[in-house]
Amino acid sequence: VPLTKDLENNGIQTYLLSMQDTNLHVVRISTTPWKHWELVCEGNGLTPRPLTWGSAWSFGGKYYFAPDSGEGVHELDVASINLVDESAKLNWVSPAQVTDWNDGFNCFTGHDPWDPDYLKEWDCEKQPKALQVTTTHLTVPTTPESKSYVEFLNIEEGKYELLFEVEKSWTDPPFNCINSCAINPKDNIIH
């Protein structure tokens, strides 16, 4: 995953970041000759051992890596990158499933799925509706035809109207169907 930052205290450079075992590889690619550093990583949920890290993502200045072994998604603490001491910190942030072979990618302008502030509060003052979660074309295992929606009851007509589709990509692994939701009174987020 690319990183543009001043890591060498001599101006902004472009680097490629990758993980091997529990080490972060940093390669400066914006000037020649290219330069490579191998940094020892420490952090919460990181056990030193051989690992293949097939997934890497960058969201708004945050960098995430996940090993194929399913040991979770880890966030790189960019401020901890020290090319002189050859060290960095990598912390576990969420579970991830085991894969045989994969590659992570994302839209550069996409939201950070690990940002706890991304889940916005449900405004009950503006949306005082009777809500319903529904699933159509339910199959096990799930198929693209199976869809889940959050709808509201149009009291005058006695019919449900669509608010939004709940995308299967919002969970990992993708959910099959949803048959219950609630709005948490402490944070007003739909769960």
PDB file of C-alpha atoms in Angstrom:
ATOM      1  CA  VAL A   1       0.000   0.000   0.000  1.00  0.00           C
ATOM      2  CA  PRO A   2       1.448   3.450  -0.844  1.00  0.00           C
ATOM      3  CA  LEU A   3       2.342   6.044   1.806  1.00  0.00           C
ATOM      4  CA  THR A   4       3.334   9.657   1.087  1.00  0.00           C
ATOM      5  CA  LYS A   5       5.083  11.178   4.105  1.00  0.00           C
ATOM      6  CA  ASP A   6       8.377  12.544   5.405  1.00  0.00           C
ATOM      7  CA  LEU A   7       9.815   9.447   7.107  1.00  0.00           C
ATOM      8  CA  GLU A   8      13.482  10.409   6.618  1.00  0.00           C
ATOM      9  CA  ASN A   9      13.321  14.046   7.800  1.00  0.00           C
ATOM     10  CA  ASN A  10      14.352  15.314   4.364  1.00  0.00           C
ATOM     11  CA  GLY A  11      11.029  16.051   2.658  1.00  0.00           C
ATOM     12  CA  ILE A  12       7.907  14.247   1.498  1.00  0.00           C
ATOM     13  CA  GLN A  13       8.594  10.954  -0.273  1.00  0.00           C
ATOM     14  CA  THR A  14       6.447   8.102  -1.588  1.00  0.00           C
ATOM     15  CA  TYR A  15       6.904   4.671  -0.041  1.00  0.00           C
ATOM     16  CA  LEU A  16       5.376   1.241  -0.544  1.00  0.00           C
ATOM     17  CA  LEU A  17       4.445  -0.625   2.631  1.00  0.00           C
ATOM     18  CA  SER A  18       4.020  -4.381   2.942  1.00  0.00           C
ATOM     19  CA  MET A  19       4.083  -6.971   5.695  1.00  0.00           C
ATOM     20  CA  GLN A  20       6.072 -10.218   5.870  1.00  0.00           C
ATOM     21  CA  ASP A  21       5.922 -12.375   8.967  1.00  0.00           C
ATOM     22  CA  THR A  22       5.699  -9.681  11.674  1.00  0.00           C
ATOM     23  CA  ASN A  23       7.940  -7.171   9.905  1.00  0.00           C
ATOM     24  CA  LEU A  24       6.960  -4.059   7.987  1.00  0.00           C
ATOM     25  CA  HIS A  25       8.790  -3.523   4.702  1.00  0.00           C
ATOM     26  CA  VAL A  26       9.164   0.116   3.657  1.00  0.00           C
ATOM     27  CA  VAL A  27      10.468   0.893   0.164  1.00  0.00           C
ATOM     28  CA  ARG A  28      11.124   4.482  -0.934  1.00  0.00           C
ATOM     29  CA  ILE A  29      10.064   4.656  -4.594  1.00  0.00           C
ATOM     30  CA  SER A  30       9.842   8.401  -5.295  1.00  0.00           C
ATOM     31  CA  THR A  31      13.594   8.892  -5.798  1.00  0.00           C
ATOM     32  CA  THR A  32      16.327   6.684  -7.154  1.00  0.00           C
ATOM     33  CA  PRO A  33      18.019   4.691  -6.039  1.00  0.00           C
ATOM     34  CA  TRP A  34      15.130   3.067  -4.239  1.00  0.00           C
ATOM     35  CA  LYS A  35      15.789   2.253  -0.620  1.00  0.00           C
ATOM     36  CA  HIS A  36      14.405  -0.605   1.482  1.00  0.00           C
ATOM     37  CA  TRP A  37      13.973  -0.900   5.262  1.00  0.00           C
ATOM     38  CA  GLU A  38      12.706  -3.899   7.219  1.00  0.00           C
ATOM     39  CA  LEU A  39      11.112  -2.812  10.501  1.00  0.00           C
ATOM     40  CA  VAL A  40      10.327  -5.085  13.436  1.00  0.00           C
ATOM     41  CA  CYS A  41       6.697  -4.601  14.480  1.00  0.00           C
ATOM     42  CA  GLU A  42       5.284  -4.878  17.951  1.00  0.00           C
ATOM     43  CA  GLY A  43       1.767  -4.286  19.122  1.00  0.00           C
ATOM     44  CA  ASN A  44      -1.507  -5.396  20.592  1.00  0.00           C
ATOM     45  CA  GLY A  45      -2.565  -8.784  19.179  1.00  0.00           C
ATOM     46  CA  LEU A  46       0.613  -9.301  17.164  1.00  0.00           C
ATOM     47  CA  THR A  47       2.424 -12.579  17.796  1.00  0.00           C
ATOM     48  CA  PRO A  48       5.897 -12.883  16.204  1.00  0.00           C
ATOM     49  CA  ARG A  49       5.744 -15.812  13.774  1.00  0.00           C
ATOM     50  CA  PRO A  50       5.706 -16.541  10.037  1.00  0.00           C
ATOM     51  CA  LEU A  51       2.656 -14.954   8.382  1.00  0.00           C
ATOM     52  CA  THR A  52       1.487 -14.192   4.860  1.00  0.00           C
ATOM     53  CA  TRP A  53      -0.247 -10.793   4.791  1.00  0.00           C
ATOM     54  CA  GLY A  54      -2.424 -10.839   1.661  1.00  0.00           C
ATOM     55  CA  SER A  55      -4.482  -7.738   2.391  1.00  0.00           C
ATOM     56  CA  ALA A  56      -3.508  -4.100   2.789  1.00  0.00           C
ATOM     57  CA  TRP A  57      -5.750  -1.035   2.758  1.00  0.00           C
ATOM     58  CA  SER A  58      -5.365   2.729   3.100  1.00  0.00           C
ATOM     59  CA  PHE A  59      -8.263   4.904   4.285  1.00  0.00           C
ATOM     60  CA  GLY A  60      -7.708   8.626   4.835  1.00  0.00           C
ATOM     61  CA  GLY A  61      -4.199   8.334   6.266  1.00  0.00           C
ATOM     62  CA  LYS A  62      -4.773   5.094   8.164  1.00  0.00           C
ATOM     63  CA  TYR A  63      -3.147   1.848   7.026  1.00  0.00           C
ATOM     64  CA  TYR A  64      -4.454  -1.659   7.680  1.00  0.00           C
ATOM     65  CA  PHE A  65      -3.060  -5.152   7.064  1.00  0.00           C
ATOM     66  CA  ALA A  66      -4.578  -8.631   7.470  1.00  0.00           C
ATOM     67  CA  PRO A  67      -2.772 -11.982   7.373  1.00  0.00           C
ATOM     68  CA  ASP A  68      -4.300 -14.852   5.396  1.00  0.00           C
ATOM     69  CA  SER A  69      -4.327 -16.951   8.595  1.00  0.00           C
ATOM     70  CA  GLY A  70      -7.380 -15.083   9.917  1.00  0.00           C
ATOM     71  CA  GLU A  71      -5.625 -13.488  12.891  1.00  0.00           C
ATOM     72  CA  GLY A  72      -7.432 -10.215  12.349  1.00  0.00           C
ATOM     73  CA  VAL A  73      -7.024  -6.815  10.779  1.00  0.00           C
ATOM     74  CA  HIS A  74      -4.167  -4.741  12.215  1.00  0.00           C
ATOM     75  CA  GLU A  75      -3.728  -0.967  12.006  1.00  0.00           C
ATOM     76  CA  LEU A  76      -0.263   0.472  11.455  1.00  0.00           C
ATOM     77  CA  ASP A  77       0.531   3.333  13.829  1.00  0.00           C
ATOM     78  CA  VAL A  78       2.084   5.571  11.156  1.00  0.00           C
ATOM     79  CA  ALA A  79       3.582   7.912  13.774  1.00  0.00           C
ATOM     80  CA  SER A  80       5.517   4.942  15.223  1.00  0.00           C
ATOM     81  CA  ILE A  81       7.452   4.230  11.998  1.00  0.00           C
ATOM     82  CA  ASN A  82      11.118   4.684  12.889  1.00  0.00           C
ATOM     83  CA  LEU A  83      13.528   4.011  10.039  1.00  0.00           C
ATOM     84  CA  VAL A  84      16.582   4.609  12.267  1.00  0.00           C
ATOM     85  CA  ASP A  85      15.559   2.137  14.989  1.00  0.00           C
ATOM     86  CA  GLU A  86      13.863  -0.083  12.373  1.00  0.00           C
ATOM     87  CA  SER A  87      10.684  -0.381  14.420  1.00  0.00           C
ATOM     88  CA  ALA A  88       6.935   0.235  14.122  1.00  0.00           C
ATOM     89  CA  LYS A  89       3.707  -0.561  15.953  1.00  0.00           C
ATOM     90  CA  LEU A  90       0.860  -2.597  14.518  1.00  0.00           C
ATOM     91  CA  ASN A  91      -2.315  -3.113  16.566  1.00  0.00           C
ATOM     92  CA  TRP A  92      -5.217  -5.550  16.162  1.00  0.00           C
ATOM     93  CA  VAL A  93      -8.497  -3.746  15.330  1.00  0.00           C
ATOM     94  CA  SER A  94     -10.984  -6.405  14.160  1.00  0.00           C
ATOM     95  CA  PRO A  95     -11.451 -10.054  13.260  1.00  0.00           C
ATOM     96  CA  ALA A  96     -10.804 -11.366   9.746  1.00  0.00           C
ATOM     97  CA  GLN A  97     -11.538 -14.696   8.127  1.00  0.00           C
ATOM     98  CA  VAL A  98      -8.996 -17.281   7.001  1.00  0.00           C
ATOM     99  CA  THR A  99      -8.208 -17.206   3.269  1.00  0.00           C
ATOM    100  CA  ASP A 100      -6.026 -19.326   1.035  1.00  0.00           C
ATOM    101  CA  TRP A 101      -4.993 -16.558  -1.337  1.00  0.00           C
ATOM    102  CA  ASN A 102      -6.213 -12.964  -1.545  1.00  0.00           C
ATOM    103  CA  ASP A 103      -5.410  -9.318  -2.102  1.00  0.00           C
ATOM    104  CA  GLY A 104      -6.981  -6.356  -0.319  1.00  0.00           C
ATOM    105  CA  PHE A 105      -7.907  -3.175  -2.181  1.00  0.00           C
ATOM    106  CA  ASN A 106     -10.180  -0.188  -1.707  1.00  0.00           C
ATOM    107  CA  CYS A 107     -11.329   3.080  -3.259  1.00  0.00           C
ATOM    108  CA  PHE A 108      -9.029   5.876  -2.121  1.00  0.00           C
ATOM    109  CA  THR A 109     -12.030   8.083  -1.361  1.00  0.00           C
ATOM    110  CA  GLY A 110     -13.955   5.375   0.510  1.00  0.00           C
ATOM    111  CA  HIS A 111     -14.902   5.645   4.170  1.00  0.00           C
ATOM    112  CA  ASP A 112     -12.785   3.900   6.783  1.00  0.00           C
ATOM    113  CA  PRO A 113     -14.765   0.789   7.806  1.00  0.00           C
ATOM    114  CA  TRP A 114     -12.806   0.602  11.080  1.00  0.00           C
ATOM    115  CA  ASP A 115     -13.620   4.191  12.044  1.00  0.00           C
ATOM    116  CA  PRO A 116     -16.013   3.937  15.007  1.00  0.00           C
ATOM    117  CA  ASP A 117     -17.410   7.381  14.169  1.00  0.00           C
ATOM    118  CA  TYR A 118     -18.512   6.255  10.701  1.00  0.00           C
ATOM    119  CA  LEU A 119     -21.666   4.671  12.103  1.00  0.00           C
ATOM    120  CA  LYS A 120     -23.860   7.704  12.341  1.00  0.00           C
ATOM    121  CA  GLU A 121     -26.533   8.221  14.927  1.00  0.00           C
ATOM    122  CA  TRP A 122     -30.124   7.592  13.917  1.00  0.00           C
ATOM    123  CA  ASP A 123     -31.956  10.889  14.385  1.00  0.00           C
ATOM    124  CA  CYS A 124     -35.204   9.836  16.063  1.00  0.00           C
ATOM    125  CA  GLU A 125     -36.424  13.454  16.055  1.00  0.00           C
ATOM    126  CA  LYS A 126     -36.230  13.664  12.248  1.00  0.00           C
ATOM    127  CA  GLN A 127     -37.156  10.020  11.619  1.00  0.00           C
ATOM    128  CA  PRO A 128     -39.957   9.198  14.121  1.00  0.00           C
ATOM    129  CA  LYS A 129     -41.135   6.244  12.060  1.00  0.00           C
ATOM    130  CA  ALA A 130     -42.157   2.666  12.655  1.00  0.00           C
ATOM    131  CA  LEU A 131     -39.155   0.873  11.131  1.00  0.00           C
ATOM    132  CA  GLN A 132     -39.007  -2.632   9.727  1.00  0.00           C
ATOM    133  CA  VAL A 133     -36.079  -4.722   8.521  1.00  0.00           C
ATOM    134  CA  THR A 134     -37.023  -7.110   5.724  1.00  0.00           C
ATOM    135  CA  THR A 135     -35.302  -9.727   3.593  1.00  0.00           C
ATOM    136  CA  THR A 136     -36.435 -10.814   0.140  1.00  0.00           C
ATOM    137  CA  HIS A 137     -35.538 -13.969  -1.791  1.00  0.00           C
ATOM    138  CA  LEU A 138     -34.032 -15.620   1.298  1.00  0.00           C
ATOM    139  CA  THR A 139     -31.754 -18.548   0.424  1.00  0.00           C
ATOM    140  CA  VAL A 140     -29.158 -20.541   2.343  1.00  0.00           C
ATOM    141  CA  PRO A 141     -26.399 -19.997   1.408  1.00  0.00           C
ATOM    142  CA  THR A 142     -27.079 -16.427   0.369  1.00  0.00           C
ATOM    143  CA  THR A 143     -27.311 -15.424  -3.286  1.00  0.00           C
ATOM    144  CA  PRO A 144     -27.162 -12.010  -4.982  1.00  0.00           C
ATOM    145  CA  GLU A 145     -30.965 -12.119  -5.311  1.00  0.00           C
ATOM    146  CA  SER A 146     -31.371 -12.127  -1.513  1.00  0.00           C
ATOM    147  CA  LYS A 147     -31.651  -8.517  -0.279  1.00  0.00           C
ATOM    148  CA  SER A 148     -32.231  -6.894   3.111  1.00  0.00           C
ATOM    149  CA  TYR A 149     -33.835  -3.480   3.562  1.00  0.00           C
ATOM    150  CA  VAL A 150     -34.702  -0.993   6.267  1.00  0.00           C
ATOM    151  CA  GLU A 151     -38.227   0.228   5.557  1.00  0.00           C
ATOM    152  CA  PHE A 152     -40.750   2.370   7.390  1.00  0.00           C
ATOM    153  CA  LEU A 153     -44.468   1.899   7.796  1.00  0.00           C
ATOM    154  CA  ASN A 154     -46.501   4.513   5.943  1.00  0.00           C
ATOM    155  CA  ILE A 155     -49.294   4.683   8.506  1.00  0.00           C
ATOM    156  CA  GLU A 156     -51.774   6.408   6.195  1.00  0.00           C
ATOM    157  CA  GLU A 157     -51.501   3.714   3.511  1.00  0.00           C
ATOM    158  CA  GLY A 158     -50.549   0.742   5.690  1.00  0.00           C
ATOM    159  CA  LYS A 159     -47.593  -0.080   3.423  1.00  0.00           C
ATOM    160  CA  TYR A 160     -43.853  -0.274   3.990  1.00  0.00           C
ATOM    161  CA  GLU A 161     -41.658   2.186   2.068  1.00  0.00           C
ATOM    162  CA  LEU A 162     -37.940   1.828   1.430  1.00  0.00           C
ATOM    163  CA  LEU A 163     -35.431   3.867   3.453  1.00  0.00           C
ATOM    164  CA  PHE A 164     -32.273   2.028   2.306  1.00  0.00           C
ATOM    165  CA  GLU A 165     -30.831  -1.343   1.358  1.00  0.00           C
ATOM    166  CA  VAL A 166     -28.516  -2.983   3.900  1.00  0.00           C
ATOM    167  CA  GLU A 167     -25.539  -3.967   1.745  1.00  0.00           C
ATOM    168  CA  LYS A 168     -24.095  -7.433   2.364  1.00  0.00           C
ATOM    169  CA  SER A 169     -20.618  -5.936   1.997  1.00  0.00           C
ATOM    170  CA  TRP A 170     -21.112  -4.032   5.261  1.00  0.00           C
ATOM    171  CA  THR A 171     -20.167  -7.189   7.197  1.00  0.00           C
ATOM    172  CA  ASP A 172     -17.297  -9.637   6.855  1.00  0.00           C
ATOM    173  CA  PRO A 173     -18.201 -12.310   6.064  1.00  0.00           C
ATOM    174  CA  PRO A 174     -21.316 -11.035   4.270  1.00  0.00           C
ATOM    175  CA  PHE A 175     -24.503 -11.711   6.212  1.00  0.00           C
ATOM    176  CA  ASN A 176     -27.220 -13.999   4.838  1.00  0.00           C
ATOM    177  CA  CYS A 177     -30.251 -12.092   6.104  1.00  0.00           C
ATOM    178  CA  ILE A 178     -31.350  -9.787   8.884  1.00  0.00           C
ATOM    179  CA  ASN A 179     -34.452 -10.480  10.928  1.00  0.00           C
ATOM    180  CA  SER A 180     -34.030  -8.040  13.811  1.00  0.00           C
ATOM    181  CA  CYS A 181     -32.582  -4.604  14.525  1.00  0.00           C
ATOM    182  CA  ALA A 182     -32.776  -2.122  17.361  1.00  0.00           C
ATOM    183  CA  ILE A 183     -31.672   1.447  18.016  1.00  0.00           C
ATOM    184  CA  ASN A 184     -29.300   1.549  20.967  1.00  0.00           C
ATOM    185  CA  PRO A 185     -30.610   4.239  23.370  1.00  0.00           C
ATOM    186  CA  LYS A 186     -27.064   5.058  24.541  1.00  0.00           C
ATOM    187  CA  ASP A 187     -25.616   5.980  21.137  1.00  0.00           C
ATOM    188  CA  ASN A 188     -28.682   6.036  18.799  1.00  0.00           C
ATOM    189  CA  ILE A 189     -26.965   3.660  16.368  1.00  0.00           C
ATOM    190  CA  ILE A 190     -28.917   0.897  14.647  1.00  0.00           C
ATOM    191  CA  HIS A 191     -27.551  -2.543  15.592  1.00  0.00           C
TER     192      HIS A 191
END
